[in-house]
mmCIF file with all atom_site columns, C-alpha atoms in Angstrom:
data_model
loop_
_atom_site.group_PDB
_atom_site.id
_atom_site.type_symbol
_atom_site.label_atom_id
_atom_site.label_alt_id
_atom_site.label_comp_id
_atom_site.label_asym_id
_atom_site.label_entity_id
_atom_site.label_seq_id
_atom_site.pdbx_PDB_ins_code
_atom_site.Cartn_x
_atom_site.Cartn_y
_atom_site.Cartn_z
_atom_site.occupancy
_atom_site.B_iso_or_equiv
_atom_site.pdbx_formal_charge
_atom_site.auth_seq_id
_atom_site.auth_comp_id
_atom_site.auth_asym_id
_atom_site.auth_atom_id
_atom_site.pdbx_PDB_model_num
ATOM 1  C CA . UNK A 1 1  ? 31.911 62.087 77.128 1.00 0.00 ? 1  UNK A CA 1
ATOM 2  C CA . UNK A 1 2  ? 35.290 63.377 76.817 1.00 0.00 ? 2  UNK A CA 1
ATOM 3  C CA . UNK A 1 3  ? 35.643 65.362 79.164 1.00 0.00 ? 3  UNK A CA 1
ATOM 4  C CA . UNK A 1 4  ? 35.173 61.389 81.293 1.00 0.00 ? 4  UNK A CA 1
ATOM 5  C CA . UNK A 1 5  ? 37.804 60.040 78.715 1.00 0.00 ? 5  UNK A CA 1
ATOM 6  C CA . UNK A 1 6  ? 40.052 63.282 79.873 1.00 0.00 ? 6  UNK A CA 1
ATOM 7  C CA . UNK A 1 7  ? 39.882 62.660 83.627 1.00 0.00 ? 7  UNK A CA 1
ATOM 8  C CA . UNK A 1 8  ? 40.595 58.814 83.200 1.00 0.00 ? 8  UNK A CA 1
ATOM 9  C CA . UNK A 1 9  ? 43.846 59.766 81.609 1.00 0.00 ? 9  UNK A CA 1
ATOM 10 C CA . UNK A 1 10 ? 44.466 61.940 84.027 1.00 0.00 ? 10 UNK A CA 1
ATOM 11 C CA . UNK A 1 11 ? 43.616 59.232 86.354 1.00 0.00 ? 11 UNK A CA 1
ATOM 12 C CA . UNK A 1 12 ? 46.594 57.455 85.285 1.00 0.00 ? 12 UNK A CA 1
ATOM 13 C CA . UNK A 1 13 ? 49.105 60.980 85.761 1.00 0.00 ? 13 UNK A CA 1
ATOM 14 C CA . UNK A 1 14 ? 48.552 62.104 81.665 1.00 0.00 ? 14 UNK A CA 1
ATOM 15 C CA . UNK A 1 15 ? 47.543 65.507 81.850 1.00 0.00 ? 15 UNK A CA 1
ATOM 16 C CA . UNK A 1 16 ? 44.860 65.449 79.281 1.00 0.00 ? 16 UNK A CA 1
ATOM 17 C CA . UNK A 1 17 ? 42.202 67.796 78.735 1.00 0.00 ? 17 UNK A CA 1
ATOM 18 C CA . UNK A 1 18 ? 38.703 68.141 76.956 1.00 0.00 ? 18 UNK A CA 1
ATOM 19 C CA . UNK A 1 19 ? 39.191 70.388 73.987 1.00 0.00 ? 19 UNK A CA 1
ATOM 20 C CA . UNK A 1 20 ? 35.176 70.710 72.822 1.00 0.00 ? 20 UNK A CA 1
ATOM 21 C CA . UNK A 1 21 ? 33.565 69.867 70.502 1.00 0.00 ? 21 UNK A CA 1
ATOM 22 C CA . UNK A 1 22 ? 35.707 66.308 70.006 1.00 0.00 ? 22 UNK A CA 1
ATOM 23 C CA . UNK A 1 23 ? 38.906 66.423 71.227 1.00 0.00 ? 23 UNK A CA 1
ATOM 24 C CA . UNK A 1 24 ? 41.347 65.663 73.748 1.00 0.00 ? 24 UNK A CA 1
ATOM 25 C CA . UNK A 1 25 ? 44.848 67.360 73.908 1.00 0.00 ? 25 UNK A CA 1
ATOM 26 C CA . UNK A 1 26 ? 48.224 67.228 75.842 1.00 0.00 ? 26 UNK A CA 1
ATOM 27 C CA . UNK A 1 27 ? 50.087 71.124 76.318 1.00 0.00 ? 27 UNK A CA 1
ATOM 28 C CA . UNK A 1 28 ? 47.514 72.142 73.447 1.00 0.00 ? 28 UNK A CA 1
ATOM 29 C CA . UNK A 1 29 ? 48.242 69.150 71.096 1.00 0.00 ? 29 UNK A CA 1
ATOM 30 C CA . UNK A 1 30 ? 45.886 66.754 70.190 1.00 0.00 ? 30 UNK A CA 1
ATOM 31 C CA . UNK A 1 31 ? 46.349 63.291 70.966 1.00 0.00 ? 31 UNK A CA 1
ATOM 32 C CA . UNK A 1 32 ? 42.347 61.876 70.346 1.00 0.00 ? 32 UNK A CA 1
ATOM 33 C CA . UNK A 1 33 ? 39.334 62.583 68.832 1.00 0.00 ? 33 UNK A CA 1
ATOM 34 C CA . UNK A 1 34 ? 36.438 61.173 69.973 1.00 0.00 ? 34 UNK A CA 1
ATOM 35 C CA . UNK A 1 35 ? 32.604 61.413 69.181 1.00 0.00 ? 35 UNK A CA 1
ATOM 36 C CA . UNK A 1 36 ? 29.628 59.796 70.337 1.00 0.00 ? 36 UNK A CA 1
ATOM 37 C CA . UNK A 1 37 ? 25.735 59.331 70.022 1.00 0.00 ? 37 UNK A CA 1
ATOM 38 C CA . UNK A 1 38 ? 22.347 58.303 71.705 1.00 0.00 ? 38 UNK A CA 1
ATOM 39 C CA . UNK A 1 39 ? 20.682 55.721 70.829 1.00 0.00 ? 39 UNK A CA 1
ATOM 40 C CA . UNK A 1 40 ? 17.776 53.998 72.633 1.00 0.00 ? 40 UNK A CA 1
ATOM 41 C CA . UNK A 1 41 ? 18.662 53.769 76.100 1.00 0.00 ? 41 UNK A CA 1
ATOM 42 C CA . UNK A 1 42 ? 22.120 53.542 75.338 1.00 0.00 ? 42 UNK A CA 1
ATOM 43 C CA . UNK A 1 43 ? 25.127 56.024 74.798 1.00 0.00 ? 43 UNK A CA 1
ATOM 44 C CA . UNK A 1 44 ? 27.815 55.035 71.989 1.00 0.00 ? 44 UNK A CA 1
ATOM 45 C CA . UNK A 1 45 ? 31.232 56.260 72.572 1.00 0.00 ? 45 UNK A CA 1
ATOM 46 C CA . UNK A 1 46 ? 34.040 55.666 70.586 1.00 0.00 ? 46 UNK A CA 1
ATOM 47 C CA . UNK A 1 47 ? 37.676 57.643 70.036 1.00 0.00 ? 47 UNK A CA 1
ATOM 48 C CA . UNK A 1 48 ? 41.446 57.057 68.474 1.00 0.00 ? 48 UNK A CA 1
ATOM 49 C CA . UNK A 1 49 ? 44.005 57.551 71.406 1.00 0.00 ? 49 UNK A CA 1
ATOM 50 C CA . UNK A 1 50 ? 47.572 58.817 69.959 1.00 0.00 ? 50 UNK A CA 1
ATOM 51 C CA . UNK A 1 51 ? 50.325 56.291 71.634 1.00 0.00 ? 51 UNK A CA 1
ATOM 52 C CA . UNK A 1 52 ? 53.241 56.854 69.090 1.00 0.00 ? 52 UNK A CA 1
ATOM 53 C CA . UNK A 1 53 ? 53.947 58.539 66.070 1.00 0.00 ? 53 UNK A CA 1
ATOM 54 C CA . UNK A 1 54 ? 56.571 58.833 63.512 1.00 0.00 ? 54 UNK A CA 1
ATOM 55 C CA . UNK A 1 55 ? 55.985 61.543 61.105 1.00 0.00 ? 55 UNK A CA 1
ATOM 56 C CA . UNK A 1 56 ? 58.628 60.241 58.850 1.00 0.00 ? 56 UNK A CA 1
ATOM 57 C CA . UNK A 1 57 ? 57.043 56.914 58.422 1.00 0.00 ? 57 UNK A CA 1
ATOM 58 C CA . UNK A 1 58 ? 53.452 58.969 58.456 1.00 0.00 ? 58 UNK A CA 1
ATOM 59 C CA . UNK A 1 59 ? 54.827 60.883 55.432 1.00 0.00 ? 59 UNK A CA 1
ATOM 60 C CA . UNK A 1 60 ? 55.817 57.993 53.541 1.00 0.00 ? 60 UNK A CA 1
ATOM 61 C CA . UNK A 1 61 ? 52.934 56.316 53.699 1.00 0.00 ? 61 UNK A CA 1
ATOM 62 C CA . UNK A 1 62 ? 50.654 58.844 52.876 1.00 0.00 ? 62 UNK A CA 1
ATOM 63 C CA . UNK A 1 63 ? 52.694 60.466 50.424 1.00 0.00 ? 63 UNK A CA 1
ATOM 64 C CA . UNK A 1 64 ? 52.248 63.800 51.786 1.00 0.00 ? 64 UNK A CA 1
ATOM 65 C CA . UNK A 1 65 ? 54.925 66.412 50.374 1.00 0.00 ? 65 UNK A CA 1
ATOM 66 C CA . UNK A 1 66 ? 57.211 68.112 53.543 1.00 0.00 ? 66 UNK A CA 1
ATOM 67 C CA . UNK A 1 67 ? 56.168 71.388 52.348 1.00 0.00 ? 67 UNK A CA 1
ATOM 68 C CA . UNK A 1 68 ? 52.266 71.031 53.592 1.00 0.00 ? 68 UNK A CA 1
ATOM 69 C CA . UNK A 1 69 ? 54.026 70.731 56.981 1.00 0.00 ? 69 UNK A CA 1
ATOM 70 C CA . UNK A 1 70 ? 56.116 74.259 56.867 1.00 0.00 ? 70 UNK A CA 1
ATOM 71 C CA . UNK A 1 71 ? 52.817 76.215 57.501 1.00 0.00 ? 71 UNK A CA 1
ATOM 72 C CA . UNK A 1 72 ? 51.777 73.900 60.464 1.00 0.00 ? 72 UNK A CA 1
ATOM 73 C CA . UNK A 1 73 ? 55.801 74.300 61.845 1.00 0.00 ? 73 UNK A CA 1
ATOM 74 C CA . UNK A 1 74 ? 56.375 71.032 62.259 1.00 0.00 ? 74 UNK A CA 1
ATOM 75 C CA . UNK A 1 75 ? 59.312 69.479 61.718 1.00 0.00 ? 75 UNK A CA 1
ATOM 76 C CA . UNK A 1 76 ? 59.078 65.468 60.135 1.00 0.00 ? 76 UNK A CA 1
ATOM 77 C CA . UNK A 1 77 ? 62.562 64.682 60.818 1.00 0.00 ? 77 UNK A CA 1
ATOM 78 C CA . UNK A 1 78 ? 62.373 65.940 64.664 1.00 0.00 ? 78 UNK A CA 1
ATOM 79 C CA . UNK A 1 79 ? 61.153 63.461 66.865 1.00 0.00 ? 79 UNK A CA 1
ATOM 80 C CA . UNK A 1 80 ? 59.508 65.390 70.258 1.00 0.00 ? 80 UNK A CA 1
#
């Protein structure tokens, strides 16, 4: 299933691929996670697709202290 949701973005010139078991990534990044089920004679897919973030505004509304972010080397006052 997302390896389908991978080659639609692609589809429209995002170079996306499958990361298994749930996700789908840009240059190693994730941008979605996605996850999905049987049931009957139906499958249920469902995912979050990244569009925009702002890690300042993330932090501040989460509360999260800058510090957790050091070990992860990201930056919340860069924008990329």
């Amino acid at each position: 299933m997302g390896e389908a949701a991978s080659l639609g973005l692609r589809h429209l010139g995002i170079r996306a691929y499958f990361r298994p078991r749930n996700d789908i990534e840009i240059q190693g990044r994730k941008i979605s996670g996605t996850g999905g089920t049987e049931l009957s004679r139906a499958i249920l897919f469902q995912g979050t697709l990244l569009v925009d973030f702002d890690v300042d505004e993330m932090l501040r509304a989460l509360r999260i202290p800058t510090e957790n972010f050091r070990t992860k080397r990201l930056n919340p006052s860069k924008k990329e």
